XYZ file of C-alpha atoms in Angstrom:
561
model
C 205.200 157.973 296.077
C 206.238 160.039 293.073
C 204.284 159.790 289.865
C 207.233 160.296 287.885
C 186.694 154.640 263.871
C 183.971 155.606 263.048
C 181.766 153.033 261.270
C 181.147 155.129 258.181
C 184.865 155.308 257.642
C 185.126 151.590 258.096
C 182.800 151.062 255.197
C 185.223 152.994 253.055
C 187.868 150.505 254.087
C 185.710 147.722 252.798
C 185.491 145.882 256.055
C 182.004 144.674 255.292
C 182.934 143.301 251.895
C 181.515 139.899 252.763
C 180.464 137.934 249.753
C 176.914 136.686 249.250
C 178.170 133.153 249.824
C 179.065 134.063 253.420
C 175.783 135.718 254.340
C 174.047 132.444 255.131
C 176.997 131.345 257.231
C 177.009 134.647 259.095
C 173.267 134.483 259.701
C 173.454 131.007 261.167
C 176.515 131.898 263.229
C 174.627 134.810 264.789
C 172.303 132.281 266.381
C 175.178 130.718 268.330
C 175.827 131.636 271.933
C 179.254 133.297 271.964
C 180.208 133.192 275.614
C 183.381 135.018 276.595
C 186.183 132.781 277.758
C 186.661 132.470 281.473
C 189.546 134.662 282.687
C 192.523 132.475 283.469
C 196.165 132.469 284.437
C 198.353 133.027 281.396
C 202.041 132.955 280.592
C 202.259 134.840 277.292
C 205.306 134.506 275.042
C 205.666 137.329 272.507
C 207.863 136.784 269.435
C 208.661 139.871 267.370
C 209.175 137.829 264.189
C 212.527 139.200 263.047
C 214.500 136.821 265.246
C 212.517 133.933 263.748
C 212.885 135.255 260.211
C 216.658 135.508 260.680
C 216.743 132.094 262.384
C 218.635 133.631 265.304
C 217.713 130.909 267.775
C 219.426 128.404 265.492
C 222.601 130.381 264.820
C 221.209 132.040 261.684
C 221.007 128.776 259.762
C 220.148 129.783 256.143
C 217.126 128.731 254.112
C 214.505 128.978 256.830
C 211.962 126.144 256.781
C 208.648 125.326 258.407
C 210.527 122.722 260.429
C 212.729 125.525 261.833
C 209.660 127.514 262.866
C 208.171 124.383 264.417
C 211.356 124.033 266.446
C 211.047 127.660 267.575
C 207.577 127.036 268.913
C 208.565 123.682 270.373
C 211.297 125.281 272.502
C 208.632 127.466 274.071
C 206.074 124.666 274.328
C 208.532 122.298 276.017
C 208.584 124.599 279.034
C 205.122 123.191 279.839
C 204.135 126.580 281.269
C 203.484 128.933 278.327
C 199.753 129.149 277.654
C 199.707 131.753 274.903
C 202.007 132.198 271.894
C 201.943 135.621 270.227
C 203.558 136.269 266.857
C 204.113 139.802 265.595
C 202.908 140.442 262.052
C 205.506 143.114 261.401
C 203.236 146.136 261.954
C 203.534 148.268 258.796
C 206.420 146.118 257.538
C 204.579 142.828 257.240
C 205.779 139.219 257.245
C 203.352 138.096 254.530
C 202.104 139.129 251.070
C 199.842 142.116 251.709
C 197.619 144.351 249.619
C 198.827 147.326 251.627
C 202.581 146.934 252.295
C 205.748 145.313 250.999
C 206.901 142.147 252.756
C 209.716 142.659 255.214
C 213.081 142.825 253.425
C 211.750 142.991 249.862
C 214.032 145.368 247.926
C 212.005 144.969 244.715
C 214.799 143.253 242.805
C 217.546 145.590 244.036
C 215.605 148.730 243.130
C 215.554 149.894 246.763
C 218.962 150.783 248.134
C 220.516 151.037 251.574
C 223.160 153.732 251.347
C 223.712 153.945 255.087
C 224.924 150.414 255.702
C 225.969 147.530 253.501
C 225.628 145.128 256.430
C 222.037 146.258 256.952
C 221.323 145.747 253.263
C 222.715 142.205 253.467
C 220.599 141.526 256.551
C 217.424 142.572 254.769
C 218.334 140.412 251.796
C 218.665 137.442 254.122
C 215.336 138.245 255.760
C 213.642 138.215 252.375
C 215.475 135.123 251.233
C 214.122 133.314 254.274
C 210.691 134.779 253.625
C 210.736 133.298 250.115
C 212.028 129.996 251.443
C 208.954 129.715 253.657
C 206.747 130.965 250.833
C 207.984 128.092 248.658
C 206.551 125.765 251.325
C 203.236 127.593 251.145
C 203.579 129.355 254.479
C 205.013 132.361 256.357
C 206.316 132.803 259.901
C 202.880 133.852 261.197
C 201.016 130.923 259.677
C 203.726 128.390 260.522
C 204.281 129.519 264.123
C 200.633 129.933 265.087
C 199.650 126.654 263.426
C 202.369 124.934 265.443
C 201.311 126.736 268.626
C 197.816 125.308 268.217
C 199.235 121.842 267.619
C 201.211 122.169 270.867
C 198.120 123.159 272.851
C 198.784 126.888 273.207
C 196.525 129.824 272.410
C 197.552 131.439 269.123
C 197.540 135.241 268.981
C 198.589 137.812 266.429
C 200.241 140.813 268.078
C 200.071 144.021 266.042
C 202.546 146.797 266.767
C 200.363 149.852 266.468
C 203.096 152.398 265.686
C 206.450 150.647 265.289
C 209.392 153.054 264.939
C 212.226 150.592 264.441
C 212.332 151.474 260.749
C 211.638 155.206 260.862
C 215.191 156.528 260.966
C 215.739 158.677 257.887
C 219.410 159.155 258.803
C 220.167 155.588 257.715
C 219.169 156.333 254.083
C 218.066 152.705 253.827
C 214.979 152.754 251.628
C 214.534 148.991 251.750
C 213.974 149.303 255.505
C 211.183 151.876 255.236
C 207.519 150.810 255.036
C 205.895 152.253 251.907
C 202.907 153.994 253.508
C 205.147 155.663 256.068
C 207.759 156.697 253.494
C 205.250 158.026 250.989
C 203.296 160.105 253.508
C 205.639 162.337 255.538
C 202.746 164.783 255.920
C 201.338 162.359 258.494
C 204.491 162.305 260.655
C 204.275 163.879 264.117
C 207.219 166.184 263.373
C 208.403 166.706 266.976
C 211.411 164.747 268.223
C 210.729 165.254 271.944
C 209.262 161.900 272.987
C 212.084 159.476 272.225
C 213.944 157.708 269.426
C 212.443 158.446 265.992
C 209.362 160.029 267.584
C 209.328 162.964 265.165
C 208.772 160.460 262.364
C 206.011 158.517 264.100
C 202.706 158.388 262.276
C 200.223 160.769 263.914
C 196.901 159.087 264.689
C 195.175 162.442 264.483
C 194.908 161.737 260.748
C 192.028 159.567 259.588
C 194.201 158.216 256.768
C 196.676 156.803 259.315
C 193.944 155.092 261.302
C 192.359 153.749 258.113
C 195.670 152.299 256.945
C 196.214 150.513 260.245
C 192.656 149.189 260.249
C 193.075 147.867 256.724
C 196.118 145.864 257.815
C 194.325 144.577 260.908
C 191.282 143.513 258.899
C 193.547 141.753 256.383
C 195.333 139.826 259.132
C 192.131 138.845 260.915
C 190.744 137.445 257.680
C 193.965 135.746 256.580
C 194.911 133.709 259.662
C 192.026 131.415 260.526
C 193.764 129.579 263.373
C 193.981 132.570 265.700
C 192.380 132.641 269.126
C 193.062 136.316 269.644
C 194.409 139.607 268.335
C 196.679 141.808 270.439
C 197.112 145.566 269.934
C 200.616 146.406 271.193
C 200.570 150.143 271.879
C 203.966 149.942 273.584
C 205.742 149.465 270.251
C 206.014 152.408 270.187
C 204.038 154.441 272.662
C 203.905 157.543 270.460
C 200.509 158.248 268.876
C 200.134 162.032 269.061
C 202.237 165.110 269.679
C 203.374 165.487 273.283
C 200.545 166.715 275.489
C 197.766 165.970 272.995
C 196.976 162.400 274.059
C 194.288 163.066 276.637
C 192.307 165.389 274.382
C 192.511 162.934 271.469
C 191.855 159.752 273.418
C 188.386 159.522 271.849
C 190.081 158.866 268.497
C 191.892 155.826 269.900
C 188.733 154.602 271.639
C 186.994 154.768 268.263
C 189.956 152.942 266.734
C 189.808 150.123 269.307
C 186.030 149.936 268.888
C 186.507 149.468 265.153
C 188.955 146.623 265.756
C 186.488 145.086 268.203
C 183.762 145.169 265.521
C 186.104 143.418 263.112
C 187.071 140.786 265.670
C 183.457 140.076 266.589
C 182.401 139.835 262.945
C 185.171 137.346 262.151
C 184.257 135.437 265.326
C 180.714 135.006 264.072
C 181.831 133.848 260.639
C 184.193 131.270 262.148
C 181.841 130.160 264.893
C 184.339 130.765 267.702
C 185.189 133.555 270.076
C 188.297 135.535 269.106
C 189.755 137.608 271.925
C 190.975 141.194 271.680
C 193.800 142.232 274.009
C 195.966 145.321 274.407
C 199.383 146.189 275.846
C 199.580 149.680 277.376
C 201.659 151.757 279.853
C 201.950 150.790 283.525
C 199.594 153.433 284.928
C 196.036 154.294 283.971
C 196.831 158.009 284.027
C 199.975 157.442 281.950
C 197.995 155.513 279.359
C 195.446 158.335 279.118
C 198.258 160.880 278.778
C 199.349 158.936 275.706
C 195.813 158.836 274.277
C 194.645 155.459 275.603
C 191.495 155.622 277.747
C 191.608 152.075 279.071
C 188.850 152.731 281.617
C 186.496 153.609 278.782
C 187.528 150.490 276.845
C 186.626 148.304 279.808
C 183.373 150.211 280.333
C 182.387 149.581 276.694
C 183.485 145.899 276.794
C 185.967 146.487 273.975
C 188.813 144.311 275.285
C 189.111 140.855 276.846
C 192.387 141.324 278.707
C 195.107 143.872 279.164
C 198.894 143.719 279.642
C 200.892 146.588 281.089
C 204.570 147.306 280.600
C 207.292 149.767 279.729
C 209.184 150.287 276.482
C 212.522 148.490 276.022
C 213.978 149.716 279.308
C 211.759 147.380 281.244
C 210.056 148.229 284.518
C 211.467 146.198 287.424
C 208.498 146.857 289.743
C 205.344 146.887 287.642
C 202.572 148.482 289.780
C 199.898 145.897 289.038
C 197.922 146.524 292.240
C 197.702 150.268 291.620
C 196.790 149.756 287.969
C 193.959 147.354 288.823
C 192.652 149.625 291.579
C 192.701 152.677 289.305
C 191.163 150.750 286.406
C 188.378 148.900 288.191
C 187.824 150.763 291.458
C 184.806 149.192 293.163
C 183.310 147.963 289.903
C 182.443 144.297 289.552
C 183.348 144.460 285.859
C 186.806 142.894 285.701
C 189.122 141.552 283.007
C 192.502 139.858 283.474
C 195.534 142.141 283.833
C 199.008 140.790 283.031
C 202.425 142.245 283.773
C 204.885 142.596 280.927
C 208.552 141.729 281.489
C 211.122 142.927 278.943
C 214.617 141.485 278.589
C 216.423 144.389 280.224
C 216.104 147.678 282.037
C 217.741 150.244 284.301
C 219.874 153.166 283.162
C 222.415 152.409 281.788
C 220.427 149.513 280.389
C 221.455 146.001 281.346
C 220.094 142.570 280.518
C 218.136 141.109 283.394
C 219.569 138.161 285.266
C 217.618 134.983 286.049
C 217.077 136.200 289.595
C 215.759 139.568 288.430
C 213.305 137.867 286.050
C 212.030 135.723 288.923
C 211.812 138.720 291.239
C 209.744 140.647 288.701
C 207.465 137.650 288.148
C 206.925 137.224 291.891
C 206.241 140.966 292.198
C 203.601 140.886 289.448
C 201.844 137.785 290.764
C 202.143 138.907 294.385
C 200.359 142.155 293.526
C 197.428 140.309 291.983
C 198.556 140.037 288.374
C 196.697 137.345 286.440
C 199.870 136.134 284.738
C 202.987 137.212 282.846
C 203.638 138.656 279.394
C 207.214 137.844 278.327
C 208.548 140.314 275.760
C 211.792 139.706 273.839
C 212.354 136.488 275.756
C 214.658 135.034 273.117
C 216.848 131.970 273.102
C 220.066 131.337 271.179
C 222.256 128.404 270.161
C 219.338 126.006 269.728
C 218.095 126.874 273.180
C 221.228 125.515 274.845
C 223.203 127.455 277.439
C 226.914 126.986 278.049
C 226.859 127.774 281.745
C 230.645 127.749 282.008
C 230.577 130.892 279.846
C 227.212 132.301 280.902
C 227.781 132.480 284.667
C 229.548 135.252 286.539
C 232.799 134.357 288.378
C 230.975 133.371 291.584
C 228.790 130.928 289.655
C 225.627 132.448 291.165
C 224.349 134.706 288.394
C 223.207 133.959 284.842
C 222.055 136.554 282.313
C 221.382 134.191 279.387
C 217.720 133.296 278.918
C 217.011 129.590 279.037
C 214.164 127.114 278.906
C 215.036 126.330 282.526
C 214.311 129.936 283.506
C 211.089 129.921 281.493
C 209.924 126.872 283.404
C 210.793 128.517 286.735
C 208.817 131.642 285.849
C 205.669 129.731 284.990
C 205.659 127.168 287.796
C 204.231 128.833 290.904
C 205.558 126.181 293.299
C 209.058 126.525 291.836
C 208.859 130.321 291.744
C 207.983 130.624 295.426
C 211.251 128.977 296.496
C 213.439 130.061 293.585
C 216.504 132.224 294.183
C 215.534 135.711 293.092
C 216.232 139.443 293.230
C 213.461 142.001 293.801
C 214.225 145.429 292.353
C 212.455 148.668 293.202
C 211.674 150.918 290.248
C 214.635 153.218 289.670
C 212.384 156.067 288.516
C 214.532 157.111 285.560
C 213.799 154.573 282.814
C 210.565 156.120 281.577
C 211.157 155.598 277.856
C 208.887 157.739 275.683
C 207.639 159.580 278.767
C 205.774 156.597 280.245
C 204.938 157.457 283.851
C 206.550 155.430 286.631
C 205.550 154.882 290.259
C 208.757 155.134 292.238
C 210.396 156.378 295.435
C 213.731 156.528 293.636
C 216.034 158.268 293.065
C 215.937 159.272 296.764
C 218.020 162.029 298.335
C 219.325 161.389 301.861
C 220.544 164.161 304.166
C 221.892 164.514 307.690
C 219.197 164.230 310.334
C 216.458 163.580 307.778
C 214.886 160.153 307.516
C 214.290 159.250 303.879
C 211.974 156.337 303.126
C 211.464 154.047 300.159
C 209.495 150.843 299.745
C 210.278 147.575 298.022
C 207.628 144.945 297.342
C 208.323 141.276 298.134
C 205.970 138.907 296.334
C 206.996 135.630 297.989
C 204.963 134.191 300.888
C 208.111 134.721 302.891
C 206.592 133.603 306.204
C 206.152 130.163 304.660
C 209.080 129.814 302.248
C 211.859 130.841 304.682
C 214.841 131.883 302.536
C 218.211 130.917 303.968
C 219.508 134.450 303.575
C 218.048 137.821 302.626
C 220.336 140.547 301.306
C 219.643 144.254 300.823
C 221.579 145.992 298.034
C 221.806 149.783 297.846
C 223.395 151.765 295.026
C 224.355 155.317 295.893
C 225.770 158.119 293.778
C 228.820 158.441 296.058
C 230.471 157.001 299.152
C 228.360 157.693 302.209
C 227.857 156.706 305.829
C 224.292 156.002 306.857
C 221.941 154.374 309.304
C 219.442 151.948 307.799
C 216.251 150.394 309.077
C 214.081 147.823 307.309
C 210.549 147.583 308.704
C 211.809 149.280 311.865
C 214.767 146.940 312.420
C 218.266 148.443 312.414
C 220.514 146.919 309.718
C 224.284 146.791 310.267
C 225.703 143.548 308.825
C 227.653 144.593 305.727
C 228.957 141.960 303.292
C 231.630 143.640 301.182
C 231.972 140.759 298.709
C 228.296 140.280 297.934
C 227.919 143.054 295.305
C 230.514 141.253 293.186
C 229.236 137.744 293.966
C 225.683 138.674 292.994
C 226.772 140.766 289.978
C 225.214 143.958 291.366
C 228.117 146.205 290.287
C 227.060 146.042 286.659
C 226.687 149.486 285.100
C 228.298 151.358 287.977
C 229.010 154.953 286.969
C 231.945 157.016 288.167
C 231.771 157.583 291.909
C 228.814 155.249 292.506
C 228.903 152.611 295.230
C 226.990 149.377 295.769
C 226.562 148.202 299.358
C 225.198 144.848 300.573
C 223.580 144.206 303.960
C 222.505 140.830 305.336
C 219.012 141.212 306.781
C 217.923 139.638 310.066
C 215.598 136.654 309.824
C 211.909 137.593 309.966
C 212.822 141.132 308.916
C 210.930 141.032 305.629
C 207.218 140.555 304.957
C 205.174 139.660 301.910
C 204.086 143.012 300.508
C 205.595 146.462 300.866
C 208.775 146.647 302.961
C 209.832 150.000 304.379
C 213.490 150.984 304.016
C 214.475 154.090 306.014
C 217.834 155.824 305.682
C 219.448 158.649 307.647
C 222.702 160.092 306.316
C 225.654 160.334 308.676
C 227.837 162.258 306.240
C 227.707 166.053 305.817
C 226.782 165.989 302.150
C 223.526 164.814 300.634
C 223.766 161.551 298.713
C 221.278 159.832 296.430
C 220.034 156.245 296.559
C 219.702 155.164 292.932
C 218.873 151.461 293.265
C 217.209 149.372 295.941
C 217.198 145.576 295.646
C 216.590 142.524 297.824
C 218.015 139.080 297.016
C 216.374 136.005 298.529
C 218.713 133.027 298.720
C 216.762 129.792 299.076
C 219.676 127.452 298.498
C 222.033 125.935 295.935
C 221.673 127.217 292.384
C 221.476 123.650 291.062
C 218.192 123.246 292.951
C 216.805 126.739 293.434
C 218.061 128.387 290.267
C 220.477 131.170 289.413
C 220.323 134.746 290.610
């Protein structure tokens, strides 16, 4: 396959500014036995906060209320499968009154302009209006959502975006959208625009002042929100911490950073008399994480984190290599922590929103490779959580690309997932946003007389679930004749209409072709399936996508593709 803080500084931050009145509490708490929680299956729902602050799930209804936020959480809770609710705090642009940053959308009484876009200025005004509406009720979206999550029986986590670049585009000339620390300290920007969108204006964690600022925010949030069960460091928003090529040599700085957060978390745990977990979200390979400055093996060795989620950035990874990650992380060690697979809302190049079947295929892939659960990122609803299927379905009525509570329930119910209609997708090898390494056989060149081989993982216990039909989809860069074998069996049954019926032609570029083959029964196995191709045309062609759809029955019973 191709493999495409230090404690003295913390004192300056004032982390140990614990009043005399708390010393007795801390001393008594130290006597308690703080046992780590038993690793368990989790379905994690991550909410980035802005969709809640704009009330997007409820058609942007103005004057956001606590009741609205309760309804947000309730939509997730009603799935009966989500175990963990994570709310983003806004990273540098926070969703609460902070000592260190302006609240999100606050234009300081019109003193901060937005020359680039009047519509963006209006959007920020609405964000802040909703912020103040919640503030009038004595709450904010973090407090309201996590309080409700606890009431509904879910774990409540803060997720902190370590280096968010959504609002680091100087070309917009929208001062209201820029966090103050970032705007006032351009000397701390990386200054090289070779890692992805806005990467030249990412804060460089080489600088102690940057790490101190982030730690101050983290400490403030840990102390402010007493209901939390855990704190999540999301390094994937955005996975730019150092100049390109410097990550490995500066990984010790990020290990020190994580250790500092761990000290904070443990101290707050003792004060509150309960264990608070520390989790991280990092790239999909151990070597890729280290390349970015994240030595996850060292974090596990030092017992700094309680669980880890792996994922890509925005262009999601369709075949998260959980098994490889766990093998590379743990090896033969008995020291283990849960590892979860992150699923974004879309992927591929050009990017497309995932369909229901693709979501279920990715979930089955992650769990089939030994993942301890799922981390759903940007899994948003709209229109009060209702789906108009007459509009949402493709012409064949088989495929839906609108997220629903029905889909959420299918993803989290193992019995339902095993016999749910789904589409497994091999990694396409070209969606490595911000240089995150992928593990992929694609894109794969095929020539005359040369057998080219790629693998696709099937997570279902297929020898027990018996799909009614299994379909192989291939996307090539041009028309081509070929011979195909799957696990040594010759494949010839072409179904010309299936690419359209299953909505696999989406994003086709000029000259590309999508071909569908019906696979013989008992052709596939649970695990890696070998697809071999020999070209029968004189010119080399390239296989760009490789997918397998498992049809278990009617969509009304087994779900949409």
